[in-house]
Short mmCIF file of C-alpha atoms in Angstrom, two decimals:
data_model
loop_
_atom_site.label_atom_id
_atom_site.label_comp_id
_atom_site.label_asym_id
_atom_site.label_seq_id
_atom_site.Cartn_x
_atom_site.Cartn_y
_atom_site.Cartn_z
CA MET A 1 28.94 4.12 -70.38
CA VAL A 2 30.62 0.75 -70.68
CA GLU A 3 33.08 2.11 -73.27
CA LYS A 4 33.96 5.07 -71.04
CA ALA A 5 34.49 2.78 -68.07
CA GLU A 6 36.74 0.52 -70.14
CA ARG A 7 38.73 3.52 -71.38
CA ARG A 8 39.15 4.79 -67.83
CA GLU A 9 40.27 1.34 -66.68
CA SER A 10 42.74 1.08 -69.56
CA GLY A 11 44.01 4.58 -68.86
CA GLY A 12 44.36 3.77 -65.17
CA ILE A 13 46.50 0.72 -65.92
CA GLY A 14 48.61 2.75 -68.33
CA GLU A 15 49.16 5.49 -65.75
CA THR A 16 50.11 2.90 -63.14
CA LEU A 17 52.67 1.32 -65.47
CA LYS A 18 54.02 4.77 -66.32
CA VAL A 19 54.50 5.60 -62.64
CA ILE A 20 56.23 2.25 -62.04
CA VAL A 21 58.61 2.77 -64.97
CA GLN A 22 59.39 6.32 -63.83
CA ALA A 23 60.06 5.10 -60.29
CA LEU A 24 62.39 2.37 -61.57
CA LEU A 25 64.27 4.84 -63.75
CA LEU A 26 64.62 7.25 -60.82
CA ALA A 27 65.91 4.43 -58.60
CA LEU A 28 68.42 3.45 -61.31
CA VAL A 29 69.66 7.03 -61.63
CA ILE A 30 70.05 7.36 -57.85
CA ARG A 31 71.87 4.01 -57.60
CA THR A 32 74.17 4.83 -60.52
CA PHE A 33 75.08 8.44 -59.83
CA LEU A 34 74.24 9.23 -56.20
CA PHE A 35 73.97 6.50 -53.56
CA GLN A 36 74.00 2.72 -53.48
CA PRO A 37 73.04 0.67 -50.41
CA PHE A 38 75.38 -2.08 -49.21
CA SER A 39 75.20 -4.58 -46.36
CA ILE A 40 78.17 -5.83 -44.34
CA PRO A 41 78.50 -9.64 -44.56
CA SER A 42 81.76 -10.15 -42.63
CA GLY A 43 83.72 -8.83 -39.66
CA SER A 44 86.80 -7.62 -41.54
CA MET A 45 86.02 -3.94 -40.78
CA MET A 46 85.15 -4.36 -37.09
CA PRO A 47 84.80 -2.37 -34.92
CA THR A 48 83.98 0.37 -37.47
CA LEU A 49 81.48 -1.81 -39.34
CA LEU A 50 79.62 -4.81 -37.92
CA VAL A 51 77.89 -7.70 -39.62
CA GLY A 52 74.31 -6.54 -40.07
CA ASP A 53 75.17 -2.90 -40.77
CA TYR A 54 73.53 -1.36 -43.83
CA LEU A 55 75.17 1.70 -45.32
CA PHE A 56 74.96 4.17 -48.17
CA VAL A 57 77.96 4.51 -50.47
CA SER A 58 78.30 7.72 -52.48
CA LYS A 59 78.92 7.07 -56.17
CA TRP A 60 80.12 10.57 -57.08
CA SER A 61 82.96 10.91 -54.55
CA TYR A 62 85.62 9.50 -56.89
CA GLY A 63 83.86 9.99 -60.22
CA PHE A 64 82.47 7.12 -62.27
CA SER A 65 83.95 3.99 -63.83
CA GLN A 66 82.44 0.84 -65.26
CA TYR A 67 82.58 -0.68 -61.76
CA SER A 68 80.40 2.05 -60.29
CA MET A 69 77.68 1.27 -62.85
CA PRO A 70 74.98 -1.41 -62.42
CA LEU A 71 76.16 -4.71 -63.94
CA SER A 72 79.58 -3.09 -64.63
CA PRO A 73 79.18 -2.68 -68.41
CA PRO A 74 82.57 -2.22 -70.17
CA LEU A 75 81.47 1.06 -71.76
CA PHE A 76 84.74 2.91 -71.14
CA ASP A 77 88.11 2.64 -69.43
CA GLY A 78 89.32 4.74 -66.52
CA ARG A 79 87.11 7.22 -64.66
CA VAL A 80 84.86 10.10 -65.69
CA MET A 81 84.74 13.23 -63.48
CA ALA A 82 87.49 11.63 -61.41
CA SER A 83 88.39 12.83 -57.91
CA GLN A 84 91.21 11.30 -55.90
CA PRO A 85 90.35 9.46 -52.66
CA ASP A 86 91.85 10.52 -49.35
CA ARG A 87 93.92 8.44 -47.00
CA GLY A 88 91.61 6.94 -44.39
CA ASP A 89 88.50 6.74 -46.58
CA VAL A 90 86.33 3.65 -46.16
CA VAL A 91 86.02 2.44 -49.74
CA VAL A 92 83.94 -0.10 -51.64
CA PHE A 93 85.91 -1.56 -54.54
CA ARG A 94 86.13 -4.52 -56.88
CA LYS A 95 88.95 -6.92 -56.22
CA PRO A 96 91.42 -7.15 -59.11
CA ARG A 97 91.04 -10.42 -61.03
CA GLU A 98 87.73 -11.08 -59.25
CA GLU A 99 85.73 -8.12 -60.45
CA ASP A 100 82.26 -9.44 -59.68
CA VAL A 101 82.80 -9.19 -55.90
CA ASP A 102 82.51 -6.01 -53.83
CA TYR A 103 85.01 -5.47 -51.00
CA ILE A 104 84.97 -2.77 -48.33
CA LYS A 105 88.21 -1.70 -46.62
CA ARG A 106 90.03 1.38 -45.40
CA LEU A 107 92.41 3.12 -47.79
CA VAL A 108 95.77 3.49 -46.01
CA GLY A 109 98.23 3.71 -48.90
CA LEU A 110 98.38 6.26 -51.74
CA PRO A 111 100.34 5.96 -55.00
CA GLY A 112 104.07 6.03 -54.27
CA ASP A 113 103.70 5.16 -50.57
CA ARG A 114 105.83 2.52 -48.90
CA ILE A 115 103.56 0.42 -46.68
CA GLN A 116 104.66 -2.20 -44.15
CA VAL A 117 103.31 -3.79 -40.99
CA ILE A 118 105.91 -4.44 -38.27
CA ASP A 119 104.86 -6.26 -35.08
CA GLY A 120 101.25 -5.31 -35.79
CA VAL A 121 102.00 -1.61 -36.29
CA LEU A 122 101.24 0.01 -39.64
CA THR A 123 104.15 2.02 -41.02
CA ILE A 124 103.84 4.50 -43.89
CA ASN A 125 106.99 5.67 -45.65
CA GLY A 126 109.11 4.33 -42.82
CA LYS A 127 107.20 6.05 -40.00
CA PRO A 128 105.00 4.08 -37.57
CA VAL A 129 101.42 5.28 -37.51
CA GLU A 130 100.32 6.68 -34.15
CA ARG A 131 98.60 3.89 -32.20
CA GLU A 132 96.99 4.21 -28.77
CA LYS A 133 95.54 1.37 -26.67
CA VAL A 134 91.98 2.09 -25.58
CA GLU A 135 89.23 0.16 -23.82
CA ASP A 136 88.73 -3.39 -25.10
CA PHE A 137 86.04 -4.07 -27.66
CA VAL A 138 83.48 -6.58 -26.36
CA ALA A 139 82.34 -9.03 -29.03
CA GLU A 140 78.74 -10.20 -29.23
CA ASP A 141 79.69 -13.40 -27.39
CA GLY A 142 81.17 -11.33 -24.55
CA THR A 143 84.82 -11.90 -25.48
CA PRO A 144 87.07 -8.85 -24.88
CA VAL A 145 89.27 -7.94 -27.85
CA PRO A 146 92.21 -5.47 -27.67
CA ARG A 147 91.26 -2.22 -29.38
CA TYR A 148 93.53 0.57 -30.59
CA ARG A 149 92.97 4.09 -31.88
CA GLU A 150 95.04 4.57 -35.00
CA THR A 151 95.74 8.05 -36.42
CA LEU A 152 97.02 8.44 -39.97
CA PRO A 153 99.47 11.18 -41.03
CA ASN A 154 96.60 13.34 -42.36
CA GLY A 155 94.82 13.22 -38.98
CA VAL A 156 92.14 10.65 -39.83
CA SER A 157 91.53 8.58 -36.69
CA TYR A 158 89.64 5.30 -36.24
CA MET A 159 89.58 2.12 -34.15
CA THR A 160 91.27 -1.17 -35.02
CA LEU A 161 91.17 -4.61 -33.42
CA ASP A 162 94.08 -6.91 -32.58
CA LEU A 163 92.60 -10.39 -32.28
CA SER A 164 95.86 -12.25 -31.80
CA PRO A 165 99.60 -11.53 -31.60
CA ASN A 166 101.90 -12.71 -34.38
CA SER A 167 99.15 -13.33 -36.91
CA ALA A 168 99.91 -13.71 -40.62
CA GLY A 169 99.48 -10.00 -41.32
CA ASP A 170 101.38 -8.62 -38.32
CA ASN A 171 104.76 -8.66 -40.09
CA THR A 172 104.88 -8.05 -43.82
CA ARG A 173 107.35 -7.10 -46.49
CA GLU A 174 107.47 -3.50 -47.63
CA PHE A 175 104.90 -2.74 -50.33
CA VAL A 176 105.49 0.14 -52.76
CA VAL A 177 102.13 1.30 -54.08
CA PRO A 178 102.21 1.74 -57.89
CA GLU A 179 100.96 4.84 -59.65
CA GLY A 180 97.19 4.77 -60.11
CA HIS A 181 96.70 2.19 -57.33
CA TYR A 182 95.83 2.14 -53.62
CA PHE A 183 96.60 -0.02 -50.58
CA MET A 184 93.59 -1.22 -48.57
CA MET A 185 93.42 -2.75 -45.09
CA GLY A 186 90.59 -3.93 -42.85
CA ASP A 187 90.23 -2.37 -39.39
CA ASN A 188 89.99 -5.90 -37.98
CA ARG A 189 93.66 -6.43 -38.73
CA ASP A 190 93.88 -10.14 -37.93
CA ASN A 191 90.70 -11.10 -39.78
CA SER A 192 90.86 -9.24 -43.08
CA LEU A 193 91.73 -10.36 -46.59
CA ASP A 194 93.21 -7.15 -47.96
CA SER A 195 96.16 -5.64 -49.83
CA ARG A 196 98.62 -7.44 -47.56
CA PHE A 197 97.42 -10.67 -49.13
CA ASP A 198 96.00 -11.66 -52.53
CA VAL A 199 93.79 -8.58 -52.92
CA GLY A 200 96.97 -6.69 -53.77
CA TYR A 201 97.06 -3.11 -54.99
CA VAL A 202 93.65 -1.78 -56.05
CA PRO A 203 93.47 0.21 -59.32
CA PHE A 204 91.73 3.60 -59.21
CA GLU A 205 89.32 2.30 -61.85
CA ASN A 206 88.12 -0.46 -59.49
CA LEU A 207 86.79 1.92 -56.84
CA VAL A 208 82.99 1.76 -56.60
CA GLY A 209 82.40 4.53 -54.07
CA LYS A 210 82.98 5.97 -50.62
CA ALA A 211 81.11 4.66 -47.57
CA GLN A 212 79.21 7.58 -46.04
CA VAL A 213 76.66 6.61 -43.40
CA ILE A 214 75.12 3.60 -41.66
CA PHE A 215 71.37 3.92 -42.24
CA PHE A 216 70.26 0.69 -40.53
CA SER A 217 71.81 -1.90 -38.23
CA VAL A 218 70.53 -5.17 -36.83
CA GLU A 219 72.18 -8.23 -35.30
CA GLY A 220 74.03 -10.16 -38.00
CA ASP A 221 71.83 -13.26 -38.02
CA VAL A 222 68.60 -11.25 -38.33
CA SER A 223 67.02 -10.10 -41.58
CA PRO A 224 65.91 -6.44 -41.61
CA LEU A 225 62.54 -7.73 -42.81
CA GLU A 226 62.02 -9.61 -39.53
CA ILE A 227 60.40 -6.59 -37.92
CA TRP A 228 59.15 -8.60 -34.95
CA LYS A 229 62.79 -9.10 -33.87
CA TRP A 230 63.65 -5.40 -33.91
CA PRO A 231 62.79 -4.79 -30.22
CA THR A 232 65.65 -7.09 -29.17
CA ASP A 233 68.02 -7.13 -32.17
CA LEU A 234 67.93 -3.62 -33.62
CA ARG A 235 71.06 -1.52 -32.96
CA PRO A 236 69.57 1.99 -32.73
CA GLY A 237 72.84 3.50 -31.53
CA ARG A 238 74.53 2.67 -34.84
CA ILE A 239 71.85 4.13 -37.10
CA LEU A 240 72.99 7.36 -38.81
CA THR A 241 76.62 6.79 -37.81
CA TRP A 242 78.68 8.95 -40.16
CA LEU A 243 81.66 7.24 -41.80
CA GLY A 244 83.08 10.06 -43.84
#
């Protein structure tokens, strides 16, 4: 009886370990090939994304590169099963020359495009992007911020913020996007380190994935594990917001 009990106990531990390993492998497969969760640490994509938003990024949208893999192993160059991104996509990517940091911005420039900002207005190939003033965005401290609806040439529409006139990124030189690269900008135009600055043009290989949906949102200074704060700090209206 004792031997049988010991065998059952040993078998139970083995089965438990087997289930744990299988679960970890499944999670790794999902994270590598399907979805990866990301949190938003800064306000560079406001008002589209807020600090404290948690979102799923699809890994298959653009195919797979070393940067879409866990730990970014240099197994191959370029992309496998590659699909081109669309103008207006919200994209997670690795910054060139700083490839251990994930950035999230909006893709506004395709290969061959001429991109320039003139008096705060984005121009693509010499044509100003349609921009309409809408109701101010109210920051968490109650400050009103000018908000604009911007519509790209392919019809993709989204909101941007204009924190201050004549900021460093409001008037730029003309950028010509090289082949195999993309031009990224934050929706919070005056508070975004993006392709106008030292991020530069982003290689296709550096794209991690496409932001798809906000699955959780809580005030930026609150951990999602602090469940007791959810009644006052949860943002239920942002949960399941579709991004593309």
